[in-house]
Short mmCIF file of C-alpha atoms and ligand atoms in Angstrom, two decimals:
data_model
loop_
_atom_site.label_atom_id
_atom_site.label_comp_id
_atom_site.label_asym_id
_atom_site.label_seq_id
_atom_site.Cartn_x
_atom_site.Cartn_y
_atom_site.Cartn_z
CA MET A 19 0.00 0.00 0.00
CA SER A 20 1.38 3.45 -0.89
CA VAL A 21 2.51 5.79 1.88
CA ALA A 22 0.11 8.49 0.64
CA ARG A 23 -2.84 6.10 0.83
CA THR A 24 -1.91 5.02 4.37
CA VAL A 25 -1.56 8.63 5.54
CA LEU A 26 -4.86 9.71 4.00
CA LEU A 27 -6.70 6.73 5.52
CA LYS A 28 -5.22 7.52 8.94
CA VAL A 29 -6.37 11.14 8.56
CA SER A 30 -9.87 9.83 7.74
CA ASP A 31 -10.00 8.20 11.21
CA ASN A 32 -8.84 11.30 13.09
CA GLN A 33 -11.66 12.29 15.45
CA TRP A 34 -10.85 16.01 15.53
CA LEU A 35 -10.68 16.24 11.77
CA ARG A 36 -13.87 14.16 11.43
CA ALA A 37 -15.64 16.79 13.51
CA ASN A 38 -13.94 19.88 12.07
CA GLY A 39 -12.58 18.98 8.61
CA THR A 40 -15.79 19.94 6.82
CA LYS A 41 -15.52 23.49 8.11
CA LEU A 42 -12.32 24.19 6.17
CA PRO A 43 -13.41 26.30 3.17
CA PHE A 44 -10.79 24.97 0.75
CA VAL A 45 -11.76 21.37 1.56
CA ARG A 46 -15.44 22.29 1.05
CA ARG A 47 -14.60 23.67 -2.39
CA ALA A 48 -12.63 20.57 -3.38
CA VAL A 49 -15.29 18.05 -2.29
CA ALA A 50 -17.77 19.45 -4.83
CA THR A 51 -16.17 17.18 -7.45
CA PHE A 52 -17.55 14.10 -5.68
CA MET A 53 -20.70 15.45 -4.07
CA PRO A 54 -23.45 17.52 -5.71
CA GLY A 55 -24.29 19.13 -2.35
CA GLU A 56 -25.15 18.44 1.27
CA ALA A 57 -28.97 18.27 0.87
CA PHE A 58 -31.23 15.45 -0.29
CA ASP A 59 -32.56 17.81 -2.98
CA ASP A 60 -29.03 18.29 -4.35
CA MET A 61 -28.83 14.52 -4.75
CA VAL A 62 -32.19 14.46 -6.54
CA VAL A 63 -31.03 17.10 -9.04
CA ALA A 64 -27.92 15.02 -9.76
CA ALA A 65 -29.93 11.77 -10.07
CA ARG A 66 -32.28 13.43 -12.57
CA ALA A 67 -29.31 14.63 -14.63
CA THR A 68 -27.74 11.17 -14.72
CA ALA A 69 -31.13 9.59 -15.55
CA ALA A 70 -31.23 11.81 -18.63
CA GLN A 71 -28.01 10.07 -19.75
CA GLY A 72 -29.55 6.61 -19.24
CA ILE A 73 -27.72 6.12 -15.93
CA GLN A 74 -29.67 5.11 -12.83
CA ALA A 75 -28.64 6.03 -9.29
CA VAL A 76 -28.03 4.87 -5.74
CA PHE A 77 -28.28 7.41 -2.91
CA THR A 78 -26.47 7.53 0.39
CA ARG A 79 -26.53 10.09 3.16
CA LEU A 80 -23.01 10.30 4.52
CA GLY A 81 -22.45 9.33 8.11
CA GLU A 82 -20.92 6.50 10.11
CA ASN A 83 -20.25 5.33 13.67
CA VAL A 84 -23.26 7.10 15.14
CA THR A 85 -23.00 7.05 18.94
CA ASP A 86 -26.38 8.47 19.88
CA LEU A 87 -29.66 6.53 19.70
CA ALA A 88 -31.70 9.58 18.79
CA GLU A 89 -29.35 10.27 15.90
CA ALA A 90 -29.65 6.69 14.62
CA ASP A 91 -33.46 7.04 14.76
CA ALA A 92 -33.23 10.31 12.83
CA VAL A 93 -31.03 8.68 10.17
CA ALA A 94 -33.57 5.87 9.72
CA ARG A 95 -36.41 8.41 9.43
CA HIS A 96 -34.40 10.33 6.86
CA TYR A 97 -33.99 7.23 4.69
CA LEU A 98 -37.66 6.22 5.07
CA ASP A 99 -38.69 9.68 3.97
CA GLY A 100 -36.09 9.58 1.16
CA ILE A 101 -37.47 6.28 -0.17
CA ASP A 102 -40.99 7.79 -0.18
CA ARG A 103 -39.81 10.93 -1.95
CA ILE A 104 -37.92 8.98 -4.60
CA ARG A 105 -41.00 6.86 -5.18
CA ALA A 106 -43.20 9.96 -5.57
CA LEU A 107 -40.70 11.39 -8.07
CA ASN A 108 -40.64 8.09 -9.97
CA LEU A 109 -36.83 8.13 -10.00
CA ALA A 110 -34.74 4.95 -10.37
CA CYS A 111 -32.63 5.58 -7.28
CA GLU A 112 -31.93 2.95 -4.60
CA PRO A 113 -30.78 3.58 -1.02
CA SER A 114 -27.41 2.38 0.29
CA ILE A 115 -26.71 2.50 4.02
CA LYS A 116 -23.99 1.87 6.56
CA LEU A 117 -25.04 -0.19 9.59
CA THR A 118 -22.97 1.96 11.96
CA GLN A 119 -25.05 4.89 10.76
CA LEU A 120 -28.15 3.05 12.02
CA GLY A 121 -26.64 2.65 15.50
CA LEU A 122 -24.80 -0.69 15.17
CA ASP A 123 -22.05 0.45 17.58
CA ILE A 124 -24.65 1.13 20.28
CA ASP A 125 -27.25 -1.60 19.89
CA ARG A 126 -27.19 -4.34 17.28
CA GLU A 127 -30.91 -5.16 17.53
CA LEU A 128 -31.87 -1.53 17.24
CA ALA A 129 -29.78 -1.25 14.07
CA PHE A 130 -31.41 -4.41 12.72
CA GLY A 131 -34.87 -3.01 13.49
CA HIS A 132 -34.06 0.08 11.42
CA LEU A 133 -32.58 -2.04 8.66
CA ARG A 134 -35.67 -4.23 8.48
CA GLU A 135 -37.96 -1.21 8.32
CA LEU A 136 -35.90 0.37 5.54
CA ALA A 137 -35.78 -2.86 3.52
CA GLY A 138 -39.55 -3.29 3.86
CA ARG A 139 -40.20 0.27 2.74
CA ALA A 140 -37.78 -0.02 -0.20
CA HIS A 141 -39.32 -3.33 -1.27
CA ALA A 142 -42.87 -1.88 -1.10
CA ALA A 143 -41.66 1.00 -3.29
CA GLY A 144 -40.35 -1.46 -5.91
CA SER A 145 -36.80 -0.51 -4.92
CA TYR A 146 -33.89 -2.37 -3.36
CA LEU A 147 -31.74 -1.86 -0.28
CA TRP A 148 -27.95 -1.93 -0.44
CA VAL A 149 -25.91 -2.46 2.72
CA ASP A 150 -22.43 -0.91 2.61
CA MET A 151 -19.41 -2.74 3.99
CA GLU A 152 -17.26 -0.97 6.57
CA GLN A 153 -13.94 -1.93 8.25
CA SER A 154 -13.10 -5.65 8.64
CA PRO A 155 -14.29 -6.00 12.30
CA TYR A 156 -17.79 -5.21 11.00
CA VAL A 157 -17.87 -7.86 8.27
CA ASP A 158 -19.30 -10.74 10.36
CA VAL A 159 -22.08 -8.68 11.90
CA THR A 160 -22.93 -7.01 8.58
CA LEU A 161 -23.27 -10.37 6.86
CA ASP A 162 -25.22 -11.89 9.78
CA LEU A 163 -27.76 -9.09 9.72
CA THR A 164 -28.00 -9.21 5.93
CA ARG A 165 -28.68 -12.97 6.05
CA ARG A 166 -31.41 -12.40 8.65
CA LEU A 167 -32.89 -9.64 6.56
CA ARG A 168 -32.92 -11.78 3.43
CA GLN A 169 -35.20 -14.28 5.19
CA GLU A 170 -37.82 -11.54 5.36
CA CYS A 171 -37.13 -9.45 2.30
CA PRO A 172 -35.91 -10.49 -1.16
CA SER A 173 -34.72 -7.07 -2.37
CA VAL A 174 -31.47 -6.77 -0.49
CA GLY A 175 -27.82 -6.66 -1.47
CA VAL A 176 -24.56 -6.21 0.38
CA CYS A 177 -21.18 -4.81 -0.51
CA LEU A 178 -18.21 -7.22 -0.42
CA GLN A 179 -14.56 -6.16 -0.62
CA ALA A 180 -12.12 -7.95 -2.93
CA TYR A 181 -9.11 -6.95 -0.77
CA LEU A 182 -10.17 -9.31 2.06
CA PHE A 183 -8.90 -12.89 1.99
CA ARG A 184 -12.24 -14.14 3.35
CA THR A 185 -14.38 -12.65 0.60
CA ARG A 186 -14.51 -15.63 -1.72
CA GLU A 187 -16.21 -17.70 0.98
CA ASP A 188 -18.55 -14.84 1.91
CA LEU A 189 -19.41 -14.27 -1.72
CA GLU A 190 -20.34 -17.91 -2.25
CA ASP A 191 -22.52 -17.83 0.85
CA MET A 192 -24.28 -14.56 -0.05
CA THR A 193 -24.91 -15.43 -3.70
CA SER A 194 -26.19 -18.94 -2.84
CA ARG A 195 -28.87 -17.28 -0.69
CA GLY A 196 -29.94 -15.00 -3.53
CA ILE A 197 -28.53 -11.93 -1.77
CA GLY A 198 -27.30 -9.31 -4.23
CA VAL A 199 -23.62 -8.41 -4.15
CA ARG A 200 -21.96 -5.12 -4.98
CA LEU A 201 -18.31 -6.07 -5.34
CA VAL A 202 -15.73 -3.37 -4.60
CA LYS A 203 -11.98 -3.41 -4.05
CA GLY A 204 -12.23 -2.02 -0.49
CA ALA A 205 -11.66 1.47 0.85
CA TYR A 206 -10.20 1.08 4.36
CA ASN A 207 -6.78 0.67 5.92
CA GLU A 208 -6.68 -3.07 6.59
CA PRO A 209 -3.80 -5.08 8.10
CA ALA A 210 -1.87 -7.67 6.04
CA GLU A 211 -3.36 -10.46 8.21
CA VAL A 212 -6.78 -9.94 6.65
CA ALA A 213 -6.27 -8.21 3.32
CA PHE A 214 -4.02 -8.44 0.26
CA PRO A 215 -1.36 -5.74 0.70
CA LYS A 216 -0.58 -5.59 -3.04
CA LYS A 217 -2.99 -3.83 -5.37
CA SER A 218 -2.24 -6.25 -8.20
CA ASP A 219 -3.45 -9.13 -5.98
CA VAL A 220 -6.64 -7.22 -5.13
CA ASP A 221 -7.30 -6.61 -8.83
CA ALA A 222 -6.74 -10.29 -9.68
CA ASN A 223 -9.00 -11.39 -6.85
CA TYR A 224 -11.68 -8.93 -8.00
CA LEU A 225 -11.79 -10.51 -11.45
CA ALA A 226 -11.89 -14.05 -10.02
CA LEU A 227 -14.78 -13.06 -7.72
CA ALA A 228 -16.58 -11.33 -10.57
CA GLN A 229 -16.47 -14.61 -12.47
CA VAL A 230 -18.15 -16.35 -9.52
CA MET A 231 -20.87 -13.69 -9.53
CA LEU A 232 -21.51 -14.29 -13.21
CA GLY A 233 -21.42 -18.07 -12.74
CA ALA A 234 -24.38 -20.42 -13.07
CA GLY A 235 -24.76 -20.97 -9.29
CA ALA A 236 -25.09 -17.31 -8.34
CA ARG A 237 -27.38 -16.59 -11.26
CA ALA A 238 -29.65 -19.56 -10.54
CA ALA A 239 -30.02 -18.36 -6.93
CA GLY A 240 -31.16 -14.95 -8.25
CA SER A 241 -28.27 -12.96 -6.77
CA ARG A 242 -28.00 -9.51 -8.33
CA ALA A 243 -24.47 -8.82 -9.63
CA ALA A 244 -23.18 -5.25 -9.31
CA PHE A 245 -19.55 -4.36 -9.93
CA GLY A 246 -18.60 -1.21 -8.02
CA THR A 247 -15.42 -0.04 -9.68
CA HIS A 248 -13.93 2.70 -11.87
CA ASP A 249 -11.17 0.40 -13.11
CA LEU A 250 -11.70 0.47 -16.85
CA ASP A 251 -9.42 -2.53 -17.57
CA LEU A 252 -11.32 -4.58 -15.03
CA ILE A 253 -14.66 -3.44 -16.45
CA ALA A 254 -13.52 -4.47 -19.94
CA ALA A 255 -12.34 -7.87 -18.62
CA ILE A 256 -15.68 -8.45 -16.83
CA ARG A 257 -17.63 -7.57 -19.97
CA ARG A 258 -15.46 -9.90 -22.06
CA HIS A 259 -15.94 -12.70 -19.55
CA ALA A 260 -19.73 -12.15 -19.40
CA GLU A 261 -19.92 -12.32 -23.16
CA SER A 262 -17.82 -15.48 -23.29
CA VAL A 263 -20.16 -17.27 -20.84
CA GLY A 264 -23.33 -15.97 -22.50
CA VAL A 265 -24.46 -13.50 -19.80
CA ALA A 266 -26.24 -10.54 -21.42
CA ALA A 267 -25.26 -6.95 -20.53
CA ALA A 268 -28.69 -6.35 -18.95
CA GLU A 269 -28.13 -9.17 -16.46
CA TYR A 270 -25.35 -7.52 -14.47
CA GLU A 271 -24.47 -3.93 -13.70
CA PHE A 272 -21.66 -1.53 -12.93
CA HIS A 273 -21.82 0.99 -10.10
CA MET A 274 -19.55 4.03 -9.97
CA LEU A 275 -19.28 7.03 -7.69
CA TYR A 276 -20.71 10.37 -8.74
CA GLY A 277 -18.05 12.58 -10.31
CA ILE A 278 -15.48 9.83 -10.98
CA GLN A 279 -14.68 8.67 -14.54
CA LYS A 280 -17.56 10.79 -15.93
CA ALA A 281 -16.61 10.31 -19.57
CA ALA A 282 -16.31 6.55 -19.10
CA GLN A 283 -19.72 6.51 -17.38
CA ALA A 284 -21.35 8.17 -20.38
CA ARG A 285 -19.50 5.84 -22.78
CA LEU A 286 -20.56 2.72 -20.90
CA ALA A 287 -24.20 3.82 -20.81
CA ARG A 288 -24.15 4.58 -24.54
CA ASP A 289 -22.57 1.20 -25.10
CA GLY A 290 -25.53 -0.62 -23.50
CA ALA A 291 -24.04 -1.42 -20.07
CA ALA A 292 -26.41 -1.28 -17.09
CA LEU A 293 -24.90 1.46 -14.95
CA ARG A 294 -25.73 3.23 -11.70
CA VAL A 295 -23.90 6.06 -9.98
CA LEU A 296 -23.82 6.28 -6.23
CA ILE A 297 -24.61 9.84 -5.21
CA ALA A 298 -23.54 10.80 -1.71
CA TYR A 299 -24.75 13.88 0.15
CA GLY A 300 -24.96 15.12 3.72
CA GLU A 301 -22.97 17.16 6.16
CA TYR A 302 -20.79 14.41 7.59
CA TRP A 303 -18.54 13.89 4.60
CA PHE A 304 -14.98 14.25 5.91
CA PRO A 305 -13.93 10.57 6.44
CA TRP A 306 -15.72 9.54 3.24
CA TYR A 307 -13.94 12.29 1.31
CA MET A 308 -10.53 11.29 2.71
CA ARG A 309 -11.15 7.74 1.45
CA ARG A 310 -11.84 9.16 -2.03
CA LEU A 311 -8.53 11.05 -1.88
CA ALA A 312 -6.74 7.90 -0.74
CA GLU A 313 -8.06 6.03 -3.78
CA ARG A 314 -6.22 8.43 -6.01
CA PRO A 315 -3.63 10.45 -4.10
CA ALA A 316 -3.27 12.65 -7.22
CA ASN A 317 -6.63 14.09 -6.13
CA VAL A 318 -4.82 15.84 -3.29
CA TRP A 319 -3.55 18.21 -5.96
CA PHE A 320 -7.15 19.41 -6.51
CA VAL A 321 -7.42 20.16 -2.79
CA VAL A 322 -4.18 22.14 -2.93
CA LYS A 323 -5.44 24.09 -5.96
CA SER A 324 -8.69 24.82 -4.07
CA LEU A 325 -6.61 26.23 -1.23
CA PHE A 326 -5.43 28.96 -3.59
CA GLY A 327 -8.91 29.72 -4.81
C1 FAD B 422 -20.70 2.30 -6.03
C2 FAD B 422 -19.57 2.09 -5.09
C3 FAD B 422 -19.84 1.74 -3.77
C4 FAD B 422 -18.79 1.53 -2.88
N1 FAD B 422 -19.07 1.08 -1.61
C5 FAD B 422 -18.05 0.71 -0.80
C6 FAD B 422 -18.30 0.08 0.46
O1 FAD B 422 -19.43 -0.12 0.87
N2 FAD B 422 -17.22 -0.30 1.20
C7 FAD B 422 -15.92 -0.11 0.78
O2 FAD B 422 -14.98 -0.52 1.47
N3 FAD B 422 -15.68 0.53 -0.39
C8 FAD B 422 -16.69 0.94 -1.18
N4 FAD B 422 -16.41 1.55 -2.39
C9 FAD B 422 -15.05 2.04 -2.69
C10 FAD B 422 -14.16 0.94 -3.28
O3 FAD B 422 -13.82 -0.01 -2.30
C11 FAD B 422 -12.85 1.53 -3.85
O4 FAD B 422 -12.14 2.14 -2.82
C12 FAD B 422 -13.04 2.53 -4.97
O5 FAD B 422 -14.08 2.16 -5.82
C13 FAD B 422 -11.74 2.67 -5.80
O6 FAD B 422 -11.42 1.47 -6.39
P1 FAD B 422 -11.65 1.16 -7.96
O7 FAD B 422 -12.33 -0.17 -8.05
O8 FAD B 422 -12.36 2.26 -8.61
O9 FAD B 422 -10.22 0.89 -8.54
P2 FAD B 422 -8.85 1.70 -8.50
O10 FAD B 422 -7.83 0.77 -9.05
O11 FAD B 422 -8.62 2.30 -7.17
O12 FAD B 422 -9.12 2.86 -9.52
C14 FAD B 422 -9.23 2.64 -10.91
C15 FAD B 422 -9.14 3.99 -11.61
O13 FAD B 422 -10.33 4.72 -11.29
C16 FAD B 422 -10.04 6.06 -11.02
N5 FAD B 422 -10.39 6.37 -9.63
C17 FAD B 422 -10.65 5.48 -8.62
N6 FAD B 422 -10.96 6.13 -7.50
C18 FAD B 422 -10.89 7.44 -7.78
C19 FAD B 422 -11.09 8.62 -7.04
N7 FAD B 422 -11.44 8.59 -5.75
N8 FAD B 422 -10.93 9.80 -7.66
C20 FAD B 422 -10.58 9.87 -8.97
N9 FAD B 422 -10.38 8.79 -9.74
C21 FAD B 422 -10.52 7.59 -9.15
C22 FAD B 422 -8.57 6.27 -11.27
O14 FAD B 422 -8.38 6.68 -12.59
C23 FAD B 422 -8.00 4.88 -11.10
O15 FAD B 422 -6.85 4.71 -11.82
C24 FAD B 422 -17.45 1.75 -3.29
C25 FAD B 422 -17.19 2.10 -4.61
C26 FAD B 422 -18.21 2.27 -5.51
C27 FAD B 422 -17.89 2.63 -6.92
#
């Protein structure tokens, strides 16, 4: 892992900066590349614009590691209201949530109660609920709660991270239960005991896992296959593999983040790929933004330029 990535991921965990980083005007200017704004309505404007390009959306209100029950309740209400508003607007835009935002660190059952309510509301709206994946100590609980949820609600998917050694086993378990998977490389600072330290190994594992997702077993179980990546070589390899095994472009999808690889997003949509962009909004964006910088340390240059206006 590069030194710059390690430093940026450590900064993302700094409690003082988490609380105060968003107040720095030059950081606020720079984040606009990845976030249309802090309000739900800003997200809706962006989702409408991408819909006009044939690209659907996923929405997420930024926040994690909530330590106050009332705040977790408010987050759940926000998403319930968001699902209703999206339905009323007839927008193809699915919610994606972090369990620690629903109070997982305080009370697991309370977080599950919120999760179940959100999944039920999304399902009734003809939508789907995506569960994000956080740092490795949260993987077991995230998968346990997703398995429980799947027994009650069919429209649920979870994010899995190709950098973790354990993911192949988790992927086989999730897909065999018909749980959707959004495969990503992984955004956190993980130790070498649990994750591949070398990027080339992560990339190779991603492609191998993608092949499992497009395999007969996962497809027969009805698991939705979403590839969350901006890696254009990987995307091309996945499309080639899908074609070689007779999986049509409409049967799997790519998910990218708002503002990243915009030209490639438009090209893929024109080319018939099923594509969604994840649009993040909200006030608590500092750790999330630091992870975006860590993914491409060259982005720090944009922050520096913003410092000078
Ligand atoms: C829809 C979606 C949901 C995600 N959800 C989660 C989650 O729940 N848990 C989790 O751990 N991670 C999540 N991630 C983040 C993911 O783990 C990676 O950190 C991130 O996608 C970067 O990896 P990459 O696959 O794009 O490949 P990389 O090899 O990192 O990047 C490929 C190319 O894409 C471009 N690129 C990538 N990132 C950036 C960036 N930030 N700014 C500018 N250009 C960039 C660069 O040109 C780079 O060369 C999510 C990603 C996406 C797209």
